């Protein structure tokens, strides 16, 4: 294992696809390799695909493992970032998988692991929409709502290593049951999952004709893109629904501003990225109304910029800084 | 000005009273001096009383200003802790008062300033109920609800310098108007102010006979002690009301645990300290139900221990560490 390699690899392990990105010293992505995750085949088979994915990335780039300083992996949580172990991932079905040690043994490359939402936040903070900040909050609205916290320029993990569960802020005292076992969490009023459930009701009831045309044959949760198209085509009630969710997210962000006083708020995830023009202004309006004025002074509220590269770039940055001893806290 | 003095002074400037405490090198309080604040006399007169308070403390202890390494002041916010300026204090009526420079000129003692709630949290964290933690949250429930955050062993101030406004977490999407100009803040459902307003209604309506007997002649908000006595004497509806407030605080703490993953939660302030046996168990029960299990593992939820000394002790600690360059961030 060498720490003097010219390149770093950032790996984004998602529930449906994986991507390995080869980054040069300036964190420019010089090559990408993607594969389906196929979690149904079990963790060993899936890990083998990850290794193949890295090997193929190296092969097609004409780079050897010796030239790689470090590998950073972003995976769905909960996980143990200190020891590099994936504890349990509901959407992968893995449990207690020592992915860091396995990668190091298999490839001979020093490896670091963190939560994908943390690394997406770090990627946007260092290279994307959040550049130039010091204390930042990343909020990613998709199936669930994930969050990452940057304190004094570094990812913050807290006591458990799992800080940043913004989707499980309690926003209704006696609200809908949540997937976490609690109830009234932010996810129960503002995730893409609940929005698409209510939108589905709307379409059944005849309130969303454009959406109905899109989803008639789907049989699964309505995607963010379909919601965005329905709004664009004139489904006013769907727009109201999405604006409602945005206001609830805005209230949660107001809470985070009042408690954490960040300088930067990064908004991302499928729902936001499918229609930033509908969601971001509504969040900003809510913040102006509900966050304390003195704490909102100079706060940037920005939409994520790096799309599918954010996690891999954050992972590459973590790996590089892990080596120099300034990261991985 | 000397940094080699044997003592430190911690100063707690409250809305109704002030206290200066002389601490030795081991932060033992060796003398205290108290005065009424009398904010109605204006900031210059009030500051003069603060100076007199310190001078009388020195005089009665037989200590000279040369023997004081530093003075730490805790004052109501919002304030600028970096430059030692009290910006505006609704309950003192001060504005843009450079208290640090004034003290240094007047007494020749190096001075540091921070928010009283922050210093109360720091005092409990270093010397009291929170000893031994790394990441802590302090919540103080009184007229309002104040909060302090300890991250990696140090007070966290955030971008604005005013982080920790836990009383202004948004817990109702369309709730009561709040003193901050917003609505639905935690203070509107769980502060001693709203609890005493509702308790007053109860007593008028005949639902709180013991409380009525206490408050008949008061003409001002019911105090925490009166609420505690009414509960002790059997006013069941008052107990229900306080338990409700405790549950709402518990939900807010659950949110903070899920976002910040602290190892220590310190509960204090007049309402909690008047009846910890009613409030603390209800908060713990709510946390067990609503915080994420993995993030609650190993979290201590403790009642503040230092009472009226907490702010002054935190202030003394800040002053000592400000001198050594490890505090005042």
XYZ file of C-alpha atoms in Angstrom:
658
model
C 0.000 0.000 0.000
C 1.395 3.357 -0.929
C 0.271 6.801 0.140
C 2.215 8.483 -2.617
C -0.037 7.503 -5.523
C -1.072 10.065 -8.078
C -4.756 9.210 -8.001
C -7.626 8.699 -5.603
C -10.752 6.645 -6.216
C -14.170 7.749 -4.973
C -16.753 4.970 -4.816
C -20.494 5.588 -4.564
C -22.397 2.454 -3.541
C -26.113 3.061 -4.077
C -29.142 0.849 -3.664
C -29.572 0.366 -7.431
C -26.228 1.354 -8.960
C -22.599 1.772 -8.035
C -19.966 4.092 -9.483
C -16.199 4.258 -9.110
C -14.524 7.527 -10.141
C -10.797 7.981 -10.703
C -9.670 11.415 -9.506
C -6.338 13.110 -10.117
C -4.461 15.180 -7.522
C -6.736 18.155 -8.229
C -9.826 16.002 -7.722
C -10.714 16.115 -11.401
C -12.605 12.957 -12.364
C -10.564 11.418 -15.150
C -12.576 8.202 -15.544
C -15.798 6.607 -14.304
C -17.009 3.010 -14.127
C -20.619 2.106 -13.324
C -22.463 -1.113 -12.554
C -25.843 -2.203 -11.257
C -25.728 -2.974 -7.522
C -28.072 -6.004 -7.580
C -28.389 -6.170 -3.772
C -30.640 -9.234 -4.094
C -27.553 -11.344 -4.803
C -26.213 -10.862 -1.274
C -23.327 -8.909 0.196
C -20.439 -11.113 -0.904
C -21.498 -11.182 -4.536
C -22.188 -7.448 -4.388
C -18.778 -6.720 -2.889
C -17.177 -8.808 -5.638
C -18.908 -6.566 -8.201
C -17.478 -3.526 -6.409
C -13.979 -4.964 -6.697
C -14.523 -5.735 -10.382
C -15.833 -2.215 -10.871
C -12.596 -0.758 -9.453
C -10.443 -3.182 -11.437
C -12.197 -2.296 -14.673
C -11.820 1.401 -13.870
C -8.069 0.933 -13.463
C -7.786 -1.204 -16.556
C -9.586 1.201 -18.835
C -7.543 4.108 -17.447
C -4.228 2.334 -17.818
C -3.520 2.922 -14.130
C -2.179 0.352 -11.635
C -3.269 -0.092 -8.018
C 0.181 1.199 -6.989
C -0.711 4.585 -8.395
C -3.811 4.888 -6.212
C -3.147 6.736 -2.950
C -6.473 5.784 -1.395
C -10.019 4.624 -1.989
C -13.014 6.374 -0.400
C -16.341 4.564 -0.217
C -19.752 6.130 0.339
C -22.436 3.633 1.351
C -25.958 3.799 2.772
C -25.956 3.839 6.590
C -26.035 3.087 9.380
C -22.345 2.267 9.376
C -19.226 2.512 11.515
C -17.009 4.994 9.704
C -14.206 4.727 12.254
C -13.710 1.004 11.698
C -14.931 0.911 8.115
C -17.802 -1.495 8.772
C -21.238 -1.368 7.182
C -23.496 -2.199 10.128
C -26.920 -2.640 8.600
C -28.338 -1.231 5.418
C -32.072 -1.681 5.019
C -31.863 -0.991 1.282
C -28.904 -3.283 0.623
C -29.601 -6.015 3.135
C -25.983 -6.031 4.352
C -24.999 -6.488 7.959
C -21.697 -6.064 9.816
C -19.632 -6.136 6.647
C -15.997 -4.965 7.184
C -15.777 -3.331 3.780
C -12.621 -1.312 4.534
C -10.525 -4.316 5.489
C -11.942 -6.380 2.627
C -11.048 -3.713 0.060
C -7.571 -3.288 1.517
C -6.959 -7.030 1.389
C -8.439 -7.490 -2.073
C -6.887 -4.494 -3.851
C -3.987 -3.433 -1.634
C -5.355 0.115 -1.551
C -5.808 2.076 1.670
C -9.586 2.487 2.131
C -11.930 4.836 4.022
C -15.694 4.551 4.509
C -18.465 6.995 5.319
C -22.179 7.454 4.891
C -23.210 8.415 1.360
C -25.224 11.447 2.490
C -22.272 12.729 4.532
C -19.996 12.333 1.524
C -22.529 13.975 -0.813
C -22.593 16.919 1.588
C -18.780 16.949 1.733
C -18.534 16.777 -2.066
C -20.871 19.741 -2.525
C -19.164 21.601 0.331
C -15.651 21.220 -1.039
C -16.214 21.173 -4.801
C -19.783 22.235 -5.534
C -22.556 24.550 -4.425
C -21.192 24.907 -0.883
C -17.637 25.960 -1.785
C -16.203 28.595 0.525
C -18.295 27.797 3.604
C -17.251 26.871 7.138
C -20.374 25.485 8.823
C -22.798 23.819 6.427
C -25.888 21.664 6.405
C -26.699 19.349 3.502
C -30.276 18.133 3.045
C -31.094 15.523 0.456
C -34.743 14.820 -0.234
C -35.502 11.530 -1.937
C -37.165 8.299 -0.821
C -36.165 9.440 2.646
C -34.553 12.679 3.775
C -30.854 12.489 4.550
C -28.577 15.088 6.034
C -24.915 15.861 6.533
C -23.312 18.403 8.851
C -20.057 20.266 8.319
C -18.683 21.943 11.449
C -15.559 24.076 11.204
C -14.882 22.757 7.719
C -15.102 19.065 8.569
C -17.769 16.395 8.554
C -19.370 16.090 11.982
C -20.307 12.604 13.168
C -21.269 13.051 16.817
C -21.200 10.511 19.605
C -22.804 7.672 17.660
C -20.979 8.430 14.436
C -24.406 8.841 12.852
C -25.295 12.507 13.376
C -27.300 14.374 10.747
C -30.522 12.357 10.700
C -32.463 15.374 9.497
C -35.236 13.181 8.096
C -36.013 12.166 11.655
C -36.478 15.602 13.132
C -39.838 15.455 14.938
C -42.083 17.974 13.181
C -45.496 16.673 14.220
C -46.215 15.898 17.823
C -48.567 13.081 16.907
C -47.956 12.559 13.209
C -47.892 9.662 10.738
C -45.946 6.537 11.660
C -42.401 6.702 10.273
C -40.220 3.926 8.904
C -37.899 4.467 11.893
C -40.543 3.209 14.315
C -41.325 6.693 15.634
C -43.906 9.077 14.309
C -44.187 12.644 13.084
C -40.683 12.704 11.560
C -39.904 15.163 8.752
C -39.833 12.225 6.326
C -43.514 11.570 7.045
C -44.571 14.972 5.653
C -41.931 15.976 3.142
C -40.055 13.037 1.581
C -40.588 12.033 -2.028
C -42.259 8.880 -0.651
C -45.090 10.663 1.143
C -45.451 13.247 -1.617
C -45.832 10.514 -4.212
C -48.337 8.633 -2.028
C -50.528 11.732 -1.750
C -50.019 12.544 -5.426
C -51.158 9.030 -6.288
C -54.351 9.658 -4.295
C -54.814 12.924 -6.174
C -54.478 11.234 -9.511
C -56.988 8.535 -8.511
C -59.418 11.200 -7.456
C -59.077 13.090 -10.760
C -57.173 16.069 -9.369
C -53.979 15.452 -11.310
C -54.805 14.484 -14.920
C -51.258 14.857 -16.245
C -49.817 12.806 -13.459
C -52.467 10.105 -14.007
C -51.392 9.771 -17.640
C -47.800 9.145 -16.490
C -48.473 6.691 -13.723
C -51.359 4.603 -15.049
C -49.081 1.641 -15.710
C -46.404 2.077 -13.117
C -47.461 0.093 -10.039
C -44.679 1.635 -7.966
C -44.054 4.950 -6.173
C -44.297 7.957 -8.472
C -40.826 9.259 -9.327
C -39.655 12.837 -8.823
C -39.353 13.333 -12.597
C -43.014 12.384 -13.125
C -44.101 14.852 -10.428
C -42.015 17.590 -12.049
C -43.477 16.906 -15.501
C -47.046 16.883 -14.153
C -46.432 20.284 -12.539
C -44.897 21.632 -15.735
C -47.911 20.387 -17.700
C -50.322 22.196 -15.412
C -51.338 19.926 -12.518
C -51.905 22.769 -10.051
C -52.796 20.523 -7.129
C -49.569 18.567 -7.513
C -47.685 21.871 -7.423
C -49.510 22.826 -4.203
C -48.548 19.480 -2.702
C -44.876 19.866 -3.580
C -44.897 23.454 -2.303
C -46.398 22.206 0.956
C -43.566 19.682 1.323
C -41.059 22.449 0.531
C -42.543 24.645 3.259
C -42.221 21.819 5.787
C -38.598 21.338 4.713
C -38.163 25.100 5.036
C -39.432 24.977 8.617
C -36.993 22.183 9.436
C -34.168 24.176 7.878
C -35.279 27.205 9.952
C -34.938 25.018 13.054
C -31.458 23.936 11.943
C -30.437 27.534 11.258
C -31.687 28.624 14.688
C -29.851 25.789 16.421
C -26.668 25.395 14.350
C -26.234 28.815 12.741
C -24.584 27.532 9.551
C -23.294 29.835 6.807
C -24.359 27.459 4.048
C -27.416 25.280 3.407
C -27.133 22.846 0.506
C -30.362 21.415 -0.894
C -30.253 18.288 -3.017
C -31.715 14.855 -3.656
C -34.052 13.600 -6.370
C -37.106 15.653 -5.434
C -35.196 18.939 -5.238
C -33.065 18.268 -8.310
C -36.147 17.392 -10.424
C -37.700 20.822 -9.792
C -35.393 23.240 -7.982
C -37.401 26.178 -9.372
C -40.532 24.965 -7.527
C -38.887 23.854 -4.272
C -35.902 26.108 -3.545
C -37.800 29.455 -3.626
C -40.471 28.031 -1.315
C -37.813 26.887 1.161
C -36.133 30.315 1.020
C -39.445 32.105 1.574
C -40.180 29.931 4.609
C -36.707 30.545 6.011
C -37.087 34.298 5.671
C -40.324 34.054 7.591
C -39.367 31.563 10.299
C -35.622 31.634 10.985
C -34.287 34.252 13.416
C -33.211 37.333 11.485
C -29.806 37.648 13.148
C -29.034 34.006 12.408
C -30.125 34.223 8.753
C -27.767 37.133 8.015
C -25.268 36.058 5.389
C -26.598 32.490 5.072
C -26.382 31.022 1.558
C -29.151 28.607 0.559
C -28.001 26.788 -2.549
C -29.105 23.893 -4.773
C -26.661 20.998 -5.134
C -24.571 21.186 -8.319
C -22.641 17.977 -8.684
C -25.553 15.573 -9.259
C -24.403 11.948 -9.444
C -20.748 12.869 -8.867
C -21.203 14.427 -5.404
C -20.788 11.253 -3.310
C -17.810 9.940 -5.296
C -16.046 13.315 -5.132
C -16.699 13.596 -1.405
C -15.412 10.030 -1.009
C -12.227 10.864 -2.919
C -11.694 13.922 -0.748
C -12.250 11.930 2.451
C -9.725 9.340 1.284
C -7.075 11.933 0.469
C -7.600 13.744 3.795
C -7.794 10.498 5.718
C -4.271 9.792 4.504
C -2.984 13.162 5.600
C -4.560 12.677 8.999
C -6.912 15.644 8.782
C -10.101 13.717 8.066
C -11.909 10.590 9.094
C -12.819 11.995 12.465
C -3.101 43.505 33.169
C -1.552 40.241 34.174
C -2.238 36.728 33.007
C -0.405 35.174 35.914
C -2.971 35.982 38.621
C -4.003 33.318 41.084
C -7.733 33.890 40.687
C -10.410 34.191 38.048
C -13.727 36.007 38.385
C -16.914 34.670 36.862
C -19.675 37.240 36.480
C -23.341 36.356 35.910
C -25.378 39.352 34.729
C -29.076 38.467 34.952
C -32.206 40.469 34.280
C -32.997 40.898 37.987
C -29.753 40.139 39.806
C -26.033 39.999 39.191
C -23.354 37.852 40.843
C -19.571 37.964 40.802
C -17.736 34.839 41.967
C -14.058 34.655 42.851
C -12.559 31.324 41.763
C -9.182 29.892 42.661
C -6.948 27.978 40.230
C -9.029 24.823 40.765
C -12.225 26.729 40.003
C -13.407 26.538 43.604
C -15.609 29.535 44.367
C -13.930 31.233 47.336
C -16.231 34.280 47.526
C -19.437 35.631 46.021
C -20.886 39.129 45.730
C -24.474 39.776 44.631
C -26.481 42.870 43.697
C -29.811 43.725 42.107
C -29.424 44.513 38.397
C -31.967 47.373 38.263
C -32.003 47.510 34.449
C -34.493 50.399 34.571
C -31.629 52.740 35.515
C -29.958 52.371 32.125
C -26.831 50.622 30.912
C -24.194 53.043 32.222
C -25.552 53.009 35.762
C -25.966 49.229 35.574
C -22.390 48.768 34.363
C -21.176 50.980 37.228
C -22.969 48.587 39.629
C -21.178 45.669 37.983
C -17.825 47.359 38.558
C -18.741 48.077 42.179
C -19.821 44.453 42.587
C -16.384 43.250 41.436
C -14.584 45.821 43.589
C -16.542 44.800 46.667
C -15.830 41.145 45.907
C -12.099 41.895 45.807
C -12.238 44.036 48.904
C -14.053 41.495 51.037
C -11.688 38.731 49.858
C -8.556 40.763 50.487
C -7.478 40.243 46.888
C -6.144 42.900 44.507
C -6.950 43.287 40.806
C -3.347 42.258 40.050
C -4.079 38.827 41.433
C -6.950 38.284 38.979
C -5.880 36.497 35.806
C -9.097 37.212 33.964
C -12.780 38.100 34.235
C -15.483 36.153 32.406
C -18.910 37.703 31.940
C -22.136 35.893 31.104
C -24.899 38.198 29.863
C -28.249 37.778 28.138
C -27.935 37.790 24.335
C -27.843 38.538 21.559
C -24.241 39.605 21.862
C -20.941 39.587 19.992
C -18.696 37.277 22.007
C -15.725 37.749 19.699
C -15.545 41.496 20.280
C -17.071 41.494 23.745
C -20.039 43.672 22.846
C -23.592 43.295 24.136
C -25.635 43.981 21.008
C -29.197 44.166 22.254
C -30.754 42.638 25.307
C -34.539 42.813 25.370
C -34.604 42.106 29.119
C -31.890 44.610 30.028
C -32.592 47.310 27.462
C -28.899 47.587 26.540
C -27.639 48.119 23.013
C -24.176 47.947 21.457
C -22.402 48.161 24.799
C -18.647 47.251 24.570
C -18.587 45.623 27.985
C -15.264 43.834 27.503
C -13.307 46.996 26.723
C -15.114 48.951 29.445
C -14.237 46.360 32.094
C -10.633 46.185 30.926
C -10.317 49.982 31.090
C -12.121 50.289 34.417
C -10.500 47.403 36.314
C -7.357 46.576 34.366
C -8.446 42.936 34.190
C -8.466 40.964 30.936
C -12.160 40.278 30.170
C -14.152 37.783 28.104
C -17.868 37.784 27.276
C -20.371 35.152 26.233
C -24.063 34.419 26.345
C -25.309 33.364 29.787
C -26.993 30.212 28.485
C -23.798 29.151 26.715
C -21.824 29.687 29.907
C -24.419 27.873 32.013
C -24.061 24.938 29.625
C -20.267 25.167 29.812
C -20.348 25.351 33.613
C -22.496 22.228 33.881
C -20.418 20.501 31.192
C -17.069 21.138 32.844
C -17.954 21.123 36.552
C -21.499 19.814 36.971
C -23.977 17.292 35.635
C -22.298 17.056 32.221
C -18.766 16.263 33.424
C -16.957 13.755 31.244
C -18.828 14.380 27.998
C -17.573 15.416 24.570
C -20.631 16.574 22.636
C -23.368 18.058 24.809
C -26.601 19.980 24.561
C -27.811 22.241 27.374
C -31.497 23.189 27.532
C -32.699 25.729 30.044
C -36.447 26.167 30.424
C -37.561 29.405 32.040
C -39.350 32.513 30.785
C -37.981 31.465 27.417
C -36.064 28.346 26.434
C -32.341 28.791 25.957
C -29.764 26.360 24.671
C -26.032 25.853 24.493
C -24.061 23.433 22.332
C -20.743 21.792 23.153
C -19.001 20.247 20.151
C -15.752 18.341 20.659
C -15.452 19.688 24.175
C -15.884 23.359 23.317
C -18.731 25.836 23.096
C -20.057 26.036 19.559
C -21.137 29.446 18.271
C -21.729 28.938 14.551
C -21.612 31.493 11.770
C -23.574 34.207 13.578
C -21.989 33.562 16.956
C -25.506 32.904 18.230
C -26.074 29.193 17.652
C -28.160 27.172 20.109
C -31.500 28.968 19.868
C -33.320 25.824 20.920
C -36.352 27.817 22.070
C -36.892 28.775 18.446
C -36.984 25.303 16.974
C -40.175 25.230 14.878
C -42.380 22.563 16.449
C -45.786 23.629 15.133
C -46.246 24.354 11.465
C -48.858 27.006 12.168
C -48.632 27.571 15.907
C -48.943 30.447 18.371
C -47.162 33.731 17.610
C -43.734 33.788 19.277
C -41.866 36.707 20.819
C -39.275 36.332 18.036
C -41.787 37.421 15.404
C -42.214 33.908 14.014
C -44.723 31.335 15.129
C -44.858 27.756 16.346
C -41.497 27.921 18.156
C -40.787 25.517 21.039
C -41.124 28.445 23.458
C -44.779 28.830 22.425
C -45.692 25.356 23.720
C -43.207 24.531 26.460
C -41.697 27.600 28.166
C -42.592 28.548 31.718
C -44.360 31.578 30.201
C -46.899 29.613 28.174
C -47.292 27.008 30.913
C -48.083 29.705 33.451
C -50.523 31.420 31.063
C -52.451 28.174 30.617
C -52.212 27.404 34.345
C -53.656 30.829 35.089
C -56.619 29.980 32.829
C -57.012 26.686 34.673
C -57.080 28.388 38.039
C -59.687 30.895 36.814
C -61.830 28.068 35.561
C -61.601 26.227 38.872
C -59.413 23.370 37.661
C -56.443 24.220 39.883
C -57.614 25.113 43.387
C -54.179 24.962 45.023
C -52.651 27.131 42.350
C -55.509 29.644 42.681
C -54.757 30.059 46.384
C -51.136 30.922 45.508
C -51.762 33.343 42.701
C -54.855 35.275 43.774
C -52.841 38.340 44.622
C -49.977 38.072 42.206
C -50.900 39.997 39.042
C -47.856 38.650 37.225
C -46.861 35.387 35.509
C -47.086 32.377 37.813
C -43.619 31.298 38.937
C -42.170 27.808 38.569
C -42.155 27.319 42.357
C -45.903 28.008 42.582
C -46.578 25.491 39.816
C -44.450 22.902 41.606
C -46.240 23.467 44.925
C -49.673 23.246 43.265
C -48.709 19.900 41.726
C -47.360 18.645 45.038
C -50.602 19.679 46.739
C -52.683 17.720 44.264
C -53.601 19.922 41.294
C -53.761 17.071 38.781
C -54.569 19.248 35.797
C -51.500 21.414 36.450
C -49.412 18.244 36.507
C -50.902 17.180 33.166
C -50.032 20.582 31.746
C -46.422 20.435 32.919
C -46.096 16.859 31.659
C -47.400 18.002 28.285
C -44.719 20.725 28.149
C -42.107 18.139 29.159
C -43.211 15.852 26.318
C -42.883 18.706 23.826
C -39.402 19.429 25.184
C -38.664 15.704 24.911
C -39.640 15.753 21.238
C -37.340 18.718 20.636
C -34.526 16.900 22.423
C -35.249 13.822 20.264
C -34.804 16.021 17.205
C -31.513 17.340 18.602
C -30.300 13.820 19.379
C -31.175 12.662 15.859
C -29.408 15.622 14.278
C -26.445 16.232 16.598
C -25.894 12.857 18.260
C -24.604 14.242 21.573
C -23.393 12.021 24.407
C -24.862 14.299 27.061
C -28.114 16.249 27.425
C -28.249 18.705 30.335
C -31.686 19.900 31.463
C -31.969 23.025 33.568
C -33.708 26.343 34.073
C -36.346 27.438 36.573
C -39.165 25.173 35.407
C -37.019 22.022 35.386
C -35.210 22.832 38.623
C -38.492 23.472 40.469
C -39.749 19.950 39.707
C -37.130 17.698 38.133
C -39.051 14.635 39.341
C -42.076 15.623 37.220
C -40.251 16.856 34.112
C -37.076 14.808 33.653
C -38.733 11.351 33.586
C -41.305 12.592 31.054
C -38.525 13.921 28.810
C -36.628 10.626 29.088
C -39.756 8.614 28.268
C -40.378 10.748 25.176
C -36.764 10.378 24.079
C -36.913 6.612 24.391
C -39.988 6.632 22.188
C -38.971 9.187 19.576
C -35.180 9.388 19.215
C -33.468 6.889 16.914
C -32.349 3.867 18.909
C -28.795 3.797 17.557
C -28.336 7.487 18.366
C -29.717 7.162 21.910
C -27.216 4.435 22.837
C -25.042 5.677 25.665
C -26.643 9.140 25.857
C -26.821 10.609 29.384
C -29.847 12.806 30.125
C -29.095 14.709 33.318
C -30.585 17.505 35.416
C -28.379 20.557 35.990
C -26.550 20.489 39.338
C -24.912 23.843 39.864
C -28.012 26.031 40.168
C -27.162 29.721 40.426
C -23.405 29.063 40.188
C -23.463 27.491 36.711
C -23.110 30.690 34.657
C -20.412 32.210 36.875
C -18.402 28.968 36.871
C -18.703 28.663 33.095
C -17.651 32.308 32.817
C -14.589 31.713 34.996
C -13.654 28.706 32.877
C -14.075 30.680 29.648
C -11.870 33.439 31.036
C -9.116 31.041 32.063
C -9.217 29.242 28.713
C -9.488 32.484 26.774
C -6.147 33.427 28.305
C -4.530 30.162 27.343
C -5.840 30.553 23.817
C -7.966 27.431 23.850
C -11.335 29.105 24.343
C -13.350 32.026 23.163
C -13.847 30.535 19.754
